[in-house]
CSV table of C-alpha atoms and ligand atoms in Angstrom, one decimal:
chain,number,residue,atom,x,y,z
A,1,UNK,CA,-150.7,26.7,39.4
A,2,UNK,CA,-150.7,26.0,42.8
A,3,UNK,CA,-153.2,27.6,45.5
A,4,UNK,CA,-152.8,27.6,49.4
A,5,UNK,CA,-155.3,28.6,51.2
A,6,UNK,CA,-154.4,30.0,54.9
A,7,UNK,CA,-157.7,30.9,55.8
A,8,UNK,CA,-160.1,34.2,55.9
A,9,UNK,CA,-159.4,35.6,52.3
A,10,UNK,CA,-155.7,34.8,52.3
A,11,UNK,CA,-154.1,32.9,49.2
A,12,UNK,CA,-151.0,32.0,47.6
A,13,UNK,CA,-151.3,31.3,43.9
A,14,UNK,CA,-147.6,29.9,43.0
A,15,UNK,CA,-146.5,29.7,39.5
A,16,UNK,CA,-144.3,31.6,37.2
A,17,UNK,CA,-145.2,34.5,39.6
A,18,UNK,CA,-145.7,33.9,43.2
A,19,UNK,CA,-149.2,36.1,44.3
A,20,UNK,CA,-150.4,36.6,47.5
A,21,UNK,CA,-153.8,37.8,48.1
A,22,UNK,CA,-155.3,39.6,51.5
A,23,UNK,CA,-151.9,38.5,53.5
A,24,UNK,CA,-153.7,38.2,56.8
A,25,UNK,CA,-151.2,36.3,59.4
A,26,UNK,CA,-151.5,38.1,62.7
A,27,UNK,CA,-154.5,37.7,64.1
A,28,UNK,CA,-155.8,34.8,61.6
A,29,UNK,CA,-156.6,31.7,64.1
A,30,UNK,CA,-156.3,29.7,61.4
A,31,UNK,CA,-153.0,29.8,60.6
A,32,UNK,CA,-149.3,30.0,62.7
A,33,UNK,CA,-148.6,34.0,62.2
A,34,UNK,CA,-145.2,32.9,61.4
A,35,UNK,CA,-146.1,31.4,58.1
A,36,UNK,CA,-145.6,35.3,57.2
A,37,UNK,CA,-141.7,34.6,56.9
A,38,UNK,CA,-142.2,31.7,55.2
A,39,UNK,CA,-144.2,33.2,51.8
A,40,UNK,CA,-141.7,35.0,48.9
A,41,UNK,CA,-144.4,36.5,46.8
A,42,UNK,CA,-143.8,38.8,43.9
A,43,UNK,CA,-146.9,40.5,44.1
A,44,UNK,CA,-149.5,41.2,47.1
A,45,UNK,CA,-153.1,42.0,46.3
A,46,UNK,CA,-155.2,43.9,49.1
A,47,UNK,CA,-159.2,44.0,48.2
A,48,UNK,CA,-159.7,46.5,50.1
A,49,UNK,CA,-158.2,48.4,53.3
A,50,UNK,CA,-160.2,46.5,56.1
A,51,UNK,CA,-157.2,45.1,58.6
A,52,UNK,CA,-158.4,41.8,58.5
A,53,UNK,CA,-157.6,42.0,54.2
A,54,UNK,CA,-154.2,44.5,54.9
A,55,UNK,CA,-152.9,42.3,57.3
A,56,UNK,CA,-149.0,41.8,57.3
A,57,UNK,CA,-149.4,43.5,53.7
A,58,UNK,CA,-146.5,46.0,55.1
A,59,UNK,CA,-144.7,44.0,56.8
A,60,UNK,CA,-144.2,41.0,54.0
A,61,UNK,CA,-143.6,43.8,51.5
A,62,UNK,CA,-140.6,44.9,53.5
A,63,UNK,CA,-139.1,41.7,53.7
A,64,UNK,CA,-139.4,40.5,49.7
A,65,UNK,CA,-139.8,43.6,48.1
A,66,UNK,CA,-142.7,42.4,46.9
A,67,UNK,CA,-144.6,45.2,44.6
A,68,UNK,CA,-148.3,45.6,46.0
A,69,UNK,CA,-151.4,46.0,43.8
A,70,UNK,CA,-154.6,47.5,44.9
A,71,UNK,CA,-156.6,50.7,44.1
A,72,UNK,CA,-154.8,54.2,44.0
A,73,UNK,CA,-155.8,55.0,47.4
A,74,UNK,CA,-154.3,52.0,49.2
A,75,UNK,CA,-151.4,52.0,46.8
A,76,UNK,CA,-150.5,55.9,47.9
A,77,UNK,CA,-150.8,54.4,51.7
A,78,UNK,CA,-148.2,52.4,51.0
A,79,UNK,CA,-146.1,54.1,48.6
A,80,UNK,CA,-145.4,56.9,51.5
A,81,UNK,CA,-144.3,53.9,53.7
A,82,UNK,CA,-141.6,54.1,51.0
A,83,UNK,CA,-142.9,50.7,49.1
A,84,UNK,CA,-143.0,49.5,45.7
A,85,UNK,CA,-147.0,49.4,44.2
A,86,UNK,CA,-148.6,49.4,41.2
A,87,UNK,CA,-152.3,51.4,41.4
A,88,UNK,CA,-155.1,50.2,39.1
A,89,UNK,CA,-158.6,50.8,39.8
A,90,UNK,CA,-162.2,48.6,38.9
A,91,UNK,CA,-162.6,47.4,35.3
A,92,UNK,CA,-158.2,48.1,35.0
A,93,UNK,CA,-155.8,45.4,34.4
A,94,UNK,CA,-152.2,45.2,34.3
A,95,UNK,CA,-150.8,42.6,31.5
A,96,UNK,CA,-147.5,40.9,32.4
A,97,UNK,CA,-145.4,38.1,30.2
A,98,UNK,CA,-147.2,35.7,32.1
A,99,UNK,CA,-151.0,37.1,32.1
A,100,UNK,CA,-152.9,39.7,33.7
A,101,UNK,CA,-154.4,41.4,37.0
A,102,UNK,CA,-157.6,43.2,36.7
A,103,UNK,CA,-159.5,44.6,39.7
A,104,UNK,CA,-163.7,44.0,39.6
A,105,UNK,CA,-166.1,45.9,41.3
A,106,UNK,CA,-167.1,45.0,45.4
A,107,UNK,CA,-170.0,45.9,47.5
A,108,UNK,CA,-168.5,46.8,50.8
A,109,UNK,CA,-166.3,49.4,52.5
A,110,UNK,CA,-162.8,50.3,52.2
A,111,UNK,CA,-161.7,52.1,55.5
A,112,UNK,CA,-158.0,51.5,57.0
A,113,UNK,CA,-158.0,50.7,60.8
A,114,UNK,CA,-157.6,54.4,61.8
A,115,UNK,CA,-160.7,55.6,59.6
A,116,UNK,CA,-158.9,56.9,56.8
A,117,UNK,CA,-159.9,56.8,53.4
A,118,UNK,CA,-159.0,53.4,51.6
A,119,UNK,CA,-161.0,53.9,48.2
A,120,UNK,CA,-163.8,51.5,46.8
A,121,UNK,CA,-162.7,48.0,47.9
A,122,UNK,CA,-162.7,45.6,44.7
A,123,UNK,CA,-162.1,42.0,43.9
A,124,UNK,CA,-159.3,40.9,41.8
A,125,UNK,CA,-159.4,38.6,38.2
A,126,UNK,CA,-155.5,36.9,38.4
A,127,UNK,CA,-154.8,35.5,34.7
A,128,UNK,CA,-152.2,32.9,35.1
A,129,UNK,CA,-150.9,30.1,33.1
A,130,UNK,CA,-154.3,30.9,30.6
A,131,UNK,CA,-156.5,30.5,33.8
A,132,UNK,CA,-158.8,33.4,35.6
A,133,UNK,CA,-158.9,32.8,39.4
A,134,UNK,CA,-161.1,35.3,40.6
A,135,UNK,CA,-161.3,36.3,44.3
A,136,UNK,CA,-164.5,38.4,45.2
A,137,UNK,CA,-163.0,40.3,48.1
A,138,UNK,CA,-165.6,40.8,50.5
A,139,UNK,CA,-168.7,42.1,48.8
A,140,UNK,CA,-172.5,41.1,48.4
A,141,UNK,CA,-173.9,39.2,45.9
A,142,UNK,CA,-173.9,41.3,43.1
A,143,UNK,CA,-175.5,40.9,39.0
A,144,UNK,CA,-171.4,42.0,38.1
A,145,UNK,CA,-170.7,38.7,38.6
A,146,UNK,CA,-172.9,37.5,36.3
A,147,UNK,CA,-171.4,40.1,33.6
A,148,UNK,CA,-168.0,38.8,34.8
A,149,UNK,CA,-169.1,34.8,34.2
A,150,UNK,CA,-170.1,36.1,30.5
A,151,UNK,CA,-166.8,38.1,29.7
A,152,UNK,CA,-164.3,35.7,31.7
A,153,UNK,CA,-163.4,31.9,31.3
A,154,UNK,CA,-163.4,31.7,35.6
A,155,UNK,CA,-161.5,28.6,36.6
A,156,UNK,CA,-161.5,29.0,39.8
A,157,UNK,CA,-163.8,31.2,42.3
A,158,UNK,CA,-162.9,32.6,45.8
A,159,UNK,CA,-166.4,33.7,47.6
A,160,UNK,CA,-166.9,34.7,50.9
A,161,UNK,CA,-169.8,32.9,52.4
A,162,UNK,CA,-169.8,34.3,56.1
A,163,UNK,CA,-172.4,36.7,55.9
A,164,UNK,CA,-172.9,39.5,58.1
A,165,UNK,CA,-170.5,41.8,56.1
A,166,UNK,CA,-170.5,39.9,53.2
A,167,UNK,CA,-172.7,37.4,51.0
A,168,UNK,CA,-173.7,34.4,52.9
A,169,UNK,CA,-174.0,30.7,51.7
A,170,UNK,CA,-177.4,30.7,49.8
A,171,UNK,CA,-176.1,34.3,47.7
A,172,UNK,CA,-172.8,32.5,47.3
A,173,UNK,CA,-174.4,29.6,45.7
A,174,UNK,CA,-175.8,32.3,43.2
A,175,UNK,CA,-172.7,34.1,42.8
A,176,UNK,CA,-171.0,30.8,41.6
A,177,UNK,CA,-173.7,30.1,39.2
A,178,UNK,CA,-173.5,33.4,37.8
A,179,UNK,CA,-169.7,32.8,37.6
A,180,UNK,CA,-169.5,29.7,35.9
A,181,UNK,CA,-166.2,28.5,37.9
A,182,UNK,CA,-165.1,25.4,37.6
A,183,UNK,CA,-163.8,25.3,41.4
A,184,UNK,CA,-165.8,27.2,44.1
A,185,UNK,CA,-163.4,28.0,47.3
A,186,UNK,CA,-165.3,29.3,50.0
A,187,UNK,CA,-163.6,32.1,52.4
A,188,UNK,CA,-164.0,34.7,54.8
A,189,UNK,CA,-166.2,32.4,57.4
A,190,UNK,CA,-165.7,31.4,60.7
A,191,UNK,CA,-163.1,33.5,61.4
A,192,UNK,CA,-165.0,35.6,63.7
A,193,UNK,CA,-168.4,34.4,65.6
A,194,UNK,CA,-170.1,37.0,63.2
A,195,UNK,CA,-169.2,35.1,60.0
A,196,UNK,CA,-169.5,31.7,61.8
A,197,UNK,CA,-171.8,29.4,59.3
A,198,UNK,CA,-171.9,25.6,58.8
A,199,UNK,CA,-170.0,25.8,55.6
A,200,UNK,CA,-170.9,21.9,54.9
A,201,UNK,CA,-174.2,23.7,53.4
A,202,UNK,CA,-172.4,25.5,50.8
A,203,UNK,CA,-170.7,21.9,50.1
A,204,UNK,CA,-173.9,20.7,49.8
A,205,UNK,CA,-175.5,23.2,47.5
A,206,UNK,CA,-172.7,22.3,45.1
A,207,UNK,CA,-173.9,18.7,44.6
A,208,UNK,CA,-176.9,20.4,42.5
A,209,UNK,CA,-174.0,22.6,40.3
A,210,UNK,CA,-172.0,19.7,39.7
A,211,UNK,CA,-169.0,22.1,40.0
A,212,UNK,CA,-165.9,20.8,41.4
A,213,UNK,CA,-165.4,22.0,45.2
A,214,UNK,CA,-162.2,22.5,47.3
A,215,UNK,CA,-162.1,23.1,51.1
A,216,UNK,CA,-158.6,21.9,51.7
A,217,UNK,CA,-156.0,24.3,53.1
A,218,UNK,CA,-153.5,21.7,52.0
A,219,UNK,CA,-151.4,23.1,49.1
A,220,UNK,CA,-153.2,22.0,45.6
A,221,UNK,CA,-151.8,21.8,42.2
A,222,UNK,CA,-155.2,23.0,40.1
B,301,LIG,NI1,-163.9,44.1,54.6
B,302,LIG,MN1,-163.6,41.4,55.5
């Protein structure tokens, strides 16, 4: 499995199936927006309807014919635009020959940029090559994460650390502990002034937990 991080909450997981989560390229200061033309996902996962997560979903789905997987309300929105979707909801799972995708709880909002209803926000577990990757979406710390750690063997956890709209570093460290993840990747920080943090503090915290830590934006094989 290869993981490429485009900054903010945008990750490409490449394996038997190519999956992009929250494909925010246009307006993302960490990436050349033309990168959106280089990704060839089979599946686009959208955790919630906020613009920094929906991002270039419509553009990429039109171009690549990728299936959009999200909550029912967000799928409805894209279905009306003639795009292929598969709706899930919190706790629901879809199984594929290579693994599964399951939506998990997130504590946040989920309205579209125009204010229309975008259902419940979610996190997601992508199980691929027998490994589970957990992307928390935008969320505060919750005890659900302890449950997720007990009921899943989480290999990689992508956790927001930018504070203000989501968990900050201190809570994300607690989340990582509960999730028992082998590898933790901080996300959703430094994109905007409101979510500027010193991510070194997050790295420092993991010396205590002896977890591996990855912040490279290069494509990495895990
Ligand atoms: Ni959000
Ligand atoms: Mn966000």
